[in-house]
Amino acid sequence: MEEFLKRCFYHSGQYNSEEHFLELNCKLKERESSKLSNRLFYLSIPPNIFVDVVKCASTKASSGTGWTRVIVEKPFGRDLESSRELTKCLKQYLTEDQIFRIDHYLGKELVENLSVLRFSNLVFEPLWSRNYIRNVQFIFSEDFGTEGRGGYFDNYGIIRDIMQNHLLQILALFAMETPVSLDAEDIRNEKVKVLKSMMPLQLEDVVVGQYKGHNKGGKSYPGYIDDPTVPKDSVTPTFAAAALFINNARWDGVPFLMKAGKALHTKRAEIRVQFRHVPGNLYKRNFGTDLDKATNELVLRLQPDEAIYLKINNKVPGLGMRLDRSDLNLFYKTRYTREIPDAYERLLLDAIEGERRLFIRSDELDAAWALFTPLLKEIEENKIMPELYPYGSRGPVGAHYLAAKHNVRWGDLSGED
């Protein structure tokens, strides 16, 4: 750590000043002292100044002997139009190979493990289709509100902040066909195919909510519009649930449900795969009328406490025939004692090594925005009122109706986890 910190330095300058970037270039050259130099610019800055910085860095502070790459932090625009405009402006100064659009969710250990689980285990790959899978759920919840970040959040809302990028990216990785190889372009080609096969999102398949103030255990929790950085009349959703469908042979008719929200009862991010009921189940009567209690479910918990577990039915030991649902589980904490690297560590290292597998390509970004932009326009133009839900609750009731409409139960509400 000490050795590393000795090599760090700070240089102050204006984002849009070519002169200041020339100064930075001189300072970097002093440090590099005629060695082969590679430069990685990481733009964790407001999106409205991305292009200014890229222009100055590209024209005045590019490496003369090695590569120059730029990491762009989301949001990548607000809709299809602004995203395309941003890409067009960036490409005036950079090639696609130099742009690394970072989505830290793709660097999470369990997301990395998703394709390993599926493509290197014979027990899963044959089941990965409409023939065996009833529905797939992508769940993201936070147990805190905007906490003073309301100014940024109110301009984007939960759909842009979480669903259009994090959850949709994981869905594309989950549902893609087997790529030709593990090469970045082969994987990204398959993800784009999934996104282009998705049916347009309908307003009736979406529920939006906003958290309100709540008193619990003598403590008062503020509502979204109680945040001083949020306009009092804001209808920006802090919760959204949606049912999406992929129009291809593998996934025809399978509901992919997404749910994301702030100020909910728990903090978690997970993928839940619910399998179909066993045809002609011999033990039907042991489960009573509710066959959902006998559903096999594969759960990948991305955070906290990374885990993969499979819910199976088995007999409770004893003389009678009582059945129980149990977990075959892999808890990372108990199986692997070493610390799991942070998602950003993995992604920054990948960018340095030129590994693009977990970064978003421009046509992929285009396809993701094309899916969500019409819906976002409809919600905003019609000023759709979000359903209010108390801070610390399980979210709006509408999410349950949405799931029931597609014959699905949210797996995180069963109380078994």
Coordinates of C-alpha atoms in Angstrom, one line a residue:
M1 CA 0.0 0.0 0.0
E2 CA 2.8 2.4 1.0
E3 CA 4.7 1.7 -2.3
F4 CA 1.5 2.3 -4.3
L5 CA 0.6 5.5 -2.5
K6 CA 4.1 6.9 -3.1
R7 CA 3.4 6.7 -6.9
C8 CA 0.1 8.6 -6.6
F9 CA -0.2 12.3 -7.3
Y10 CA -2.9 14.9 -7.7
H11 CA -3.2 17.5 -10.4
S12 CA -5.9 20.1 -10.5
G13 CA -7.4 21.6 -13.6
Q14 CA -10.6 22.5 -15.5
Y15 CA -12.5 19.8 -17.2
N16 CA -12.8 21.7 -20.5
S17 CA -9.3 23.4 -20.5
E18 CA -7.0 22.0 -23.2
E19 CA -4.2 24.0 -21.6
H20 CA -4.7 22.2 -18.2
F21 CA -4.6 18.8 -19.9
L22 CA -1.4 19.8 -21.7
E23 CA 0.0 20.5 -18.2
L24 CA -1.2 17.1 -17.1
N25 CA 0.5 15.5 -20.1
C26 CA 3.8 17.1 -19.2
K27 CA 3.5 15.9 -15.6
L28 CA 2.7 12.4 -16.8
K29 CA 5.7 12.4 -19.2
E30 CA 8.0 13.3 -16.3
R31 CA 6.8 10.3 -14.4
E32 CA 6.9 8.0 -17.4
S33 CA 10.5 9.0 -18.3
S34 CA 10.5 7.6 -21.8
K35 CA 9.2 4.2 -20.9
L36 CA 6.3 2.7 -22.9
S37 CA 3.3 4.6 -21.5
N38 CA -0.3 3.4 -21.3
R39 CA -3.0 5.8 -20.1
L40 CA -6.4 5.0 -18.6
F41 CA -8.7 7.9 -17.9
Y42 CA -11.6 7.0 -15.5
L43 CA -14.5 9.5 -15.8
S44 CA -16.4 9.2 -12.6
I45 CA -17.9 12.7 -13.2
P46 CA -21.2 14.3 -14.1
P47 CA -22.3 13.1 -17.6
N48 CA -22.7 16.6 -19.0
I49 CA -18.9 17.0 -19.0
F50 CA -17.9 13.6 -20.4
V51 CA -17.4 14.9 -23.9
D52 CA -15.3 18.0 -22.8
V53 CA -13.0 15.8 -20.8
V54 CA -12.7 13.1 -23.6
K55 CA -11.9 15.8 -26.2
C56 CA -9.2 17.4 -24.0
A57 CA -7.7 14.1 -22.9
S58 CA -7.7 12.6 -26.4
T59 CA -6.2 15.6 -28.1
K60 CA -3.8 16.8 -25.5
A61 CA -3.0 14.0 -23.1
S62 CA -3.1 10.8 -25.1
S63 CA -0.2 8.3 -24.8
G64 CA 2.4 8.8 -27.5
T65 CA 3.8 5.3 -27.3
G66 CA 1.2 2.9 -25.8
W67 CA -2.6 2.8 -25.6
T68 CA -5.1 5.3 -24.3
R69 CA -8.4 4.1 -22.9
V70 CA -11.4 5.8 -21.2
I71 CA -13.7 4.3 -18.6
V72 CA -17.1 6.0 -18.7
E73 CA -19.3 5.6 -15.6
K74 CA -23.1 5.5 -16.0
P75 CA -25.6 7.1 -16.7
F76 CA -25.0 6.7 -20.5
G77 CA -27.7 9.2 -21.4
R78 CA -31.3 9.4 -20.3
D79 CA -32.9 7.7 -23.3
L80 CA -32.1 6.3 -26.7
E81 CA -31.7 9.7 -28.3
S82 CA -29.3 11.2 -25.7
S83 CA -27.4 7.9 -25.4
R84 CA -26.8 7.8 -29.2
E85 CA -25.8 11.5 -29.1
L86 CA -23.3 10.7 -26.3
T87 CA -21.8 7.8 -28.3
K88 CA -21.6 9.9 -31.4
C89 CA -19.7 12.6 -29.6
L90 CA -17.3 10.2 -27.8
K91 CA -16.5 8.6 -31.2
Q92 CA -15.4 11.9 -32.6
Y93 CA -12.3 11.5 -30.3
L94 CA -12.1 7.8 -29.5
T95 CA -12.6 4.5 -31.3
E96 CA -15.1 1.9 -29.9
D97 CA -12.1 -0.2 -28.6
Q98 CA -11.0 2.7 -26.4
I99 CA -14.3 3.2 -24.7
F100 CA -15.0 1.1 -21.6
R101 CA -18.6 1.6 -20.4
I102 CA -18.5 0.3 -16.8
D103 CA -21.4 -1.3 -15.1
H104 CA -20.1 -2.5 -11.7
Y105 CA -22.8 -5.2 -11.4
L106 CA -21.2 -7.1 -14.2
G107 CA -18.0 -7.3 -12.1
K108 CA -19.7 -9.1 -9.2
E109 CA -18.5 -12.5 -8.4
L110 CA -21.8 -14.3 -8.8
V111 CA -22.5 -12.6 -12.2
E112 CA -19.1 -13.8 -13.3
N113 CA -20.1 -17.3 -12.1
L114 CA -23.4 -17.3 -13.9
S115 CA -22.0 -18.5 -17.2
V116 CA -19.6 -21.0 -15.4
L117 CA -22.6 -22.5 -13.6
R118 CA -24.6 -22.9 -16.7
F119 CA -22.1 -23.8 -19.4
S120 CA -19.8 -26.1 -17.4
N121 CA -22.4 -28.1 -15.5
L122 CA -24.3 -30.7 -17.4
V123 CA -27.0 -30.7 -14.7
F124 CA -28.1 -27.1 -15.6
E125 CA -27.5 -26.4 -19.3
P126 CA -30.3 -28.8 -20.6
L127 CA -32.8 -27.3 -18.2
W128 CA -32.1 -23.7 -19.3
S129 CA -35.2 -23.2 -21.5
R130 CA -39.0 -22.8 -21.6
N131 CA -39.3 -26.6 -21.3
Y132 CA -38.2 -26.6 -17.6
I133 CA -38.2 -23.0 -16.4
R134 CA -41.4 -21.4 -15.4
N135 CA -40.2 -17.9 -14.7
V136 CA -37.0 -16.0 -13.8
Q137 CA -36.8 -13.1 -11.3
F138 CA -34.2 -10.4 -11.0
I139 CA -34.6 -8.7 -7.6
F140 CA -32.7 -5.6 -6.3
S141 CA -33.7 -4.0 -3.1
E142 CA -32.1 -1.4 -0.8
D143 CA -33.1 -0.8 2.8
F144 CA -32.3 2.9 2.6
G145 CA -33.8 5.9 0.7
T146 CA -32.1 8.6 -1.3
E147 CA -30.3 10.1 1.8
G148 CA -29.5 13.5 0.3
R149 CA -28.7 12.2 -3.2
G150 CA -32.3 13.1 -4.3
G151 CA -31.1 15.7 -6.8
Y152 CA -29.3 13.2 -8.9
F153 CA -31.9 10.4 -8.4
D154 CA -34.9 12.6 -9.2
N155 CA -33.6 13.3 -12.6
Y156 CA -33.2 9.6 -13.4
G157 CA -35.5 7.4 -11.3
I158 CA -35.2 3.7 -10.4
I159 CA -35.9 2.4 -13.9
R160 CA -32.9 4.3 -15.4
D161 CA -30.8 3.9 -12.3
I162 CA -31.1 0.1 -11.8
M163 CA -33.3 -1.7 -14.3
Q164 CA -32.2 -0.4 -17.7
N165 CA -28.6 -1.2 -17.0
H166 CA -27.7 -3.5 -14.0
L167 CA -30.7 -5.8 -14.2
L168 CA -31.1 -5.9 -18.0
Q169 CA -27.4 -6.7 -18.4
I170 CA -27.7 -9.6 -16.0
L171 CA -30.8 -10.8 -17.8
A172 CA -29.0 -10.7 -21.2
L173 CA -26.1 -12.8 -19.7
F174 CA -28.6 -15.2 -18.1
A175 CA -30.7 -15.8 -21.3
M176 CA -28.0 -15.7 -24.1
E177 CA -27.3 -18.7 -26.3
T178 CA -23.9 -20.5 -25.9
P179 CA -21.3 -18.1 -27.3
V180 CA -18.8 -19.4 -29.9
S181 CA -16.0 -18.8 -27.4
L182 CA -15.2 -16.7 -24.3
D183 CA -13.9 -13.9 -26.4
A184 CA -15.5 -10.6 -25.5
E185 CA -17.0 -10.0 -28.9
D186 CA -18.6 -13.5 -29.1
I187 CA -20.2 -13.0 -25.6
R188 CA -21.4 -9.4 -26.4
N189 CA -22.8 -10.6 -29.8
E190 CA -25.0 -13.1 -27.9
K191 CA -26.2 -10.5 -25.4
V192 CA -27.2 -8.1 -28.2
K193 CA -29.3 -10.9 -29.8
V194 CA -31.2 -11.4 -26.5
L195 CA -31.9 -7.7 -26.2
K196 CA -33.1 -7.4 -29.8
S197 CA -35.4 -10.4 -29.3
M198 CA -37.2 -8.8 -26.4
M199 CA -40.8 -7.7 -26.8
P200 CA -41.5 -4.0 -26.3
L201 CA -42.4 -3.2 -22.7
Q202 CA -46.1 -2.5 -22.1
L203 CA -47.3 -0.1 -19.5
E204 CA -49.7 -2.7 -18.1
D205 CA -46.8 -5.0 -17.4
V206 CA -45.1 -2.3 -15.2
V207 CA -45.8 -1.1 -11.7
V208 CA -44.1 2.0 -10.3
G209 CA -44.0 3.1 -6.6
Q210 CA -42.6 5.8 -4.4
Y211 CA -41.8 5.4 -0.7
K212 CA -43.6 7.5 1.9
G213 CA -42.8 8.4 5.5
H214 CA -43.3 5.8 8.2
N215 CA -43.1 5.4 11.9
K216 CA -41.7 2.1 13.2
G217 CA -40.6 1.1 16.7
G218 CA -40.7 4.7 17.9
K219 CA -38.5 5.8 15.0
S220 CA -39.6 8.1 12.2
Y221 CA -38.5 7.4 8.6
P222 CA -38.8 10.2 6.0
G223 CA -40.6 9.8 2.7
Y224 CA -39.0 10.4 -0.7
I225 CA -40.4 13.9 -1.0
D226 CA -39.3 14.8 2.5
D227 CA -35.7 14.7 1.2
P228 CA -34.8 18.5 0.9
T229 CA -33.0 17.7 -2.4
V230 CA -36.3 16.4 -4.0
P231 CA -39.1 18.6 -5.4
K232 CA -42.2 18.4 -3.3
D233 CA -44.4 17.4 -6.2
S234 CA -42.1 14.7 -7.6
V235 CA -43.7 11.6 -9.2
T236 CA -40.3 10.0 -9.8
P237 CA -40.5 6.2 -9.1
T238 CA -38.3 4.8 -6.3
F239 CA -39.7 1.4 -7.0
A240 CA -40.5 -0.5 -10.2
A241 CA -41.5 -4.0 -11.2
A242 CA -41.8 -5.2 -14.7
A243 CA -42.6 -8.4 -16.7
L244 CA -40.4 -8.8 -19.8
F245 CA -40.6 -11.5 -22.5
I246 CA -38.0 -12.8 -25.0
N247 CA -39.4 -13.7 -28.4
N248 CA -37.2 -16.6 -29.3
A249 CA -37.4 -20.4 -29.4
R250 CA -35.6 -20.9 -26.1
W251 CA -37.7 -18.5 -24.0
D252 CA -41.0 -18.1 -25.7
G253 CA -43.7 -17.4 -23.1
V254 CA -41.4 -17.4 -20.0
P255 CA -42.0 -14.3 -17.9
F256 CA -38.7 -12.5 -16.8
L257 CA -39.7 -10.4 -13.8
M258 CA -37.6 -7.5 -12.6
K259 CA -38.1 -5.7 -9.3
A260 CA -36.0 -2.8 -8.0
G261 CA -36.7 -0.4 -5.1
K262 CA -35.3 1.8 -2.4
A263 CA -36.4 2.0 1.2
L264 CA -37.6 -1.6 1.3
H265 CA -37.5 -4.1 4.2
T266 CA -34.1 -5.7 3.2
K267 CA -30.9 -5.1 1.2
R268 CA -30.4 -7.8 -1.5
A269 CA -29.7 -8.5 -5.1
E270 CA -30.5 -11.9 -6.5
I271 CA -31.5 -14.0 -9.5
R272 CA -34.3 -16.6 -8.8
V273 CA -35.1 -19.3 -11.3
Q274 CA -38.4 -21.1 -10.6
F275 CA -38.8 -24.4 -12.4
R276 CA -42.0 -26.0 -13.7
H277 CA -44.0 -28.4 -11.5
V278 CA -43.2 -32.1 -11.8
P279 CA -45.7 -33.6 -14.3
G280 CA -48.0 -36.1 -12.7
N281 CA -46.3 -35.6 -9.3
L282 CA -46.7 -38.8 -7.2
Y283 CA -46.4 -36.8 -4.0
K284 CA -49.0 -34.2 -5.0
R285 CA -51.3 -34.9 -2.0
N286 CA -48.4 -34.4 0.4
F287 CA -48.2 -30.7 -0.6
G288 CA -51.9 -30.1 -0.4
T289 CA -53.5 -27.8 -3.0
D290 CA -50.5 -25.4 -3.2
L291 CA -48.1 -27.0 -5.7
D292 CA -46.0 -23.8 -5.6
K293 CA -44.7 -25.0 -2.2
A294 CA -43.1 -27.9 -4.1
T295 CA -41.4 -25.7 -6.8
N296 CA -37.7 -26.3 -7.3
E297 CA -35.9 -23.0 -7.3
L298 CA -32.3 -22.0 -8.1
V299 CA -31.2 -18.8 -6.3
L300 CA -28.0 -16.9 -7.0
R301 CA -27.6 -14.2 -4.3
L302 CA -25.3 -11.5 -5.6
Q303 CA -25.2 -9.5 -2.4
P304 CA -25.0 -9.5 0.6
D305 CA -23.5 -12.9 1.7
E306 CA -22.9 -14.4 -1.8
A307 CA -24.5 -17.8 -2.2
I308 CA -25.9 -20.2 -4.7
Y309 CA -28.6 -22.6 -3.5
L310 CA -31.2 -25.0 -5.0
K311 CA -34.5 -25.7 -3.3
I312 CA -35.4 -29.3 -3.5
N313 CA -38.1 -31.5 -2.0
N314 CA -37.2 -34.3 0.3
K315 CA -38.7 -36.6 3.0
V316 CA -38.5 -35.5 6.6
P317 CA -36.9 -38.4 8.6
G318 CA -39.4 -40.5 10.5
L319 CA -42.0 -43.1 10.1
G320 CA -44.6 -41.0 8.3
M321 CA -44.4 -39.5 4.8
R322 CA -43.9 -35.8 5.5
L323 CA -42.2 -33.8 2.8
D324 CA -40.1 -30.7 3.3
R325 CA -38.4 -28.2 1.0
S326 CA -34.6 -27.9 1.8
D327 CA -31.6 -26.1 0.3
L328 CA -28.6 -27.6 -1.3
N329 CA -26.4 -24.6 -0.7
L330 CA -23.0 -23.1 -1.5
F331 CA -22.3 -20.2 0.9
Y332 CA -19.2 -18.5 -0.4
K333 CA -18.2 -17.3 3.1
T334 CA -18.0 -20.9 4.4
R335 CA -16.6 -22.5 1.3
Y336 CA -14.1 -19.9 0.3
T337 CA -12.1 -18.2 3.1
R338 CA -10.4 -15.7 0.9
E339 CA -11.9 -12.2 0.5
I340 CA -14.0 -11.7 -2.6
P341 CA -12.6 -8.9 -4.8
D342 CA -14.7 -5.8 -5.1
A343 CA -16.5 -5.5 -8.5
Y344 CA -14.6 -2.3 -9.4
E345 CA -11.2 -4.0 -8.7
R346 CA -12.0 -6.7 -11.3
L347 CA -13.3 -4.2 -13.8
L348 CA -10.5 -1.7 -13.5
L349 CA -8.0 -4.6 -13.9
D350 CA -9.9 -5.8 -17.0
A351 CA -9.8 -2.3 -18.5
I352 CA -6.0 -2.2 -17.9
E353 CA -5.6 -5.6 -19.5
G354 CA -7.9 -4.7 -22.5
E355 CA -10.4 -7.4 -21.5
R356 CA -13.8 -6.1 -22.8
R357 CA -16.1 -9.1 -21.9
L358 CA -17.8 -7.3 -18.9
F359 CA -18.0 -3.8 -20.6
I360 CA -21.0 -2.6 -22.6
R361 CA -20.7 -2.2 -26.4
S362 CA -22.4 0.7 -28.2
D363 CA -25.0 -1.5 -30.1
E364 CA -25.8 -3.3 -26.8
L365 CA -26.4 0.0 -25.1
D366 CA -28.6 1.0 -28.1
A367 CA -30.7 -2.1 -27.8
A368 CA -31.2 -1.7 -24.1
W369 CA -32.3 1.9 -24.4
A370 CA -34.6 1.0 -27.4
L371 CA -36.4 -1.4 -25.0
F372 CA -37.0 1.1 -22.2
T373 CA -37.2 4.5 -23.9
P374 CA -40.9 4.2 -25.2
L375 CA -42.0 3.1 -21.7
L376 CA -40.1 5.9 -19.9
K377 CA -41.6 8.5 -22.3
E378 CA -45.1 7.1 -21.7
I379 CA -44.7 7.2 -17.8
E380 CA -43.3 10.7 -17.9
E381 CA -45.6 12.3 -20.5
N382 CA -48.7 10.9 -18.8
K383 CA -47.3 11.7 -15.4
I384 CA -48.2 8.2 -14.1
M385 CA -48.7 8.5 -10.4
P386 CA -46.5 6.0 -8.4
E387 CA -48.2 3.8 -5.8
L388 CA -47.1 4.9 -2.4
Y389 CA -45.5 2.3 0.0
P390 CA -44.2 2.8 3.5
Y391 CA -40.5 3.1 4.1
G392 CA -39.2 -0.3 5.2
S393 CA -42.1 -2.3 3.7
R394 CA -42.0 -4.9 1.0
G395 CA -43.0 -2.4 -1.7
P396 CA -46.3 -1.6 -3.4
V397 CA -49.1 -4.1 -3.5
G398 CA -49.3 -3.6 -7.3
A399 CA -46.1 -5.7 -7.6
H400 CA -48.0 -8.8 -6.3
Y401 CA -50.8 -8.3 -8.7
L402 CA -48.3 -8.0 -11.6
A403 CA -46.7 -11.3 -10.6
A404 CA -50.1 -13.0 -10.1
K405 CA -51.2 -11.8 -13.6
H406 CA -48.3 -13.9 -15.0
N407 CA -48.9 -16.8 -12.6
V408 CA -45.8 -16.0 -10.6
R409 CA -45.0 -15.5 -6.9
W410 CA -42.1 -13.4 -5.9
G411 CA -39.6 -15.8 -4.4
D412 CA -38.1 -13.3 -1.9
L413 CA -41.5 -12.9 -0.1
S414 CA -42.0 -16.5 0.9
G415 CA -40.3 -15.9 4.3
E416 CA -38.1 -19.1 3.8
D417 CA -34.9 -17.2 3.1

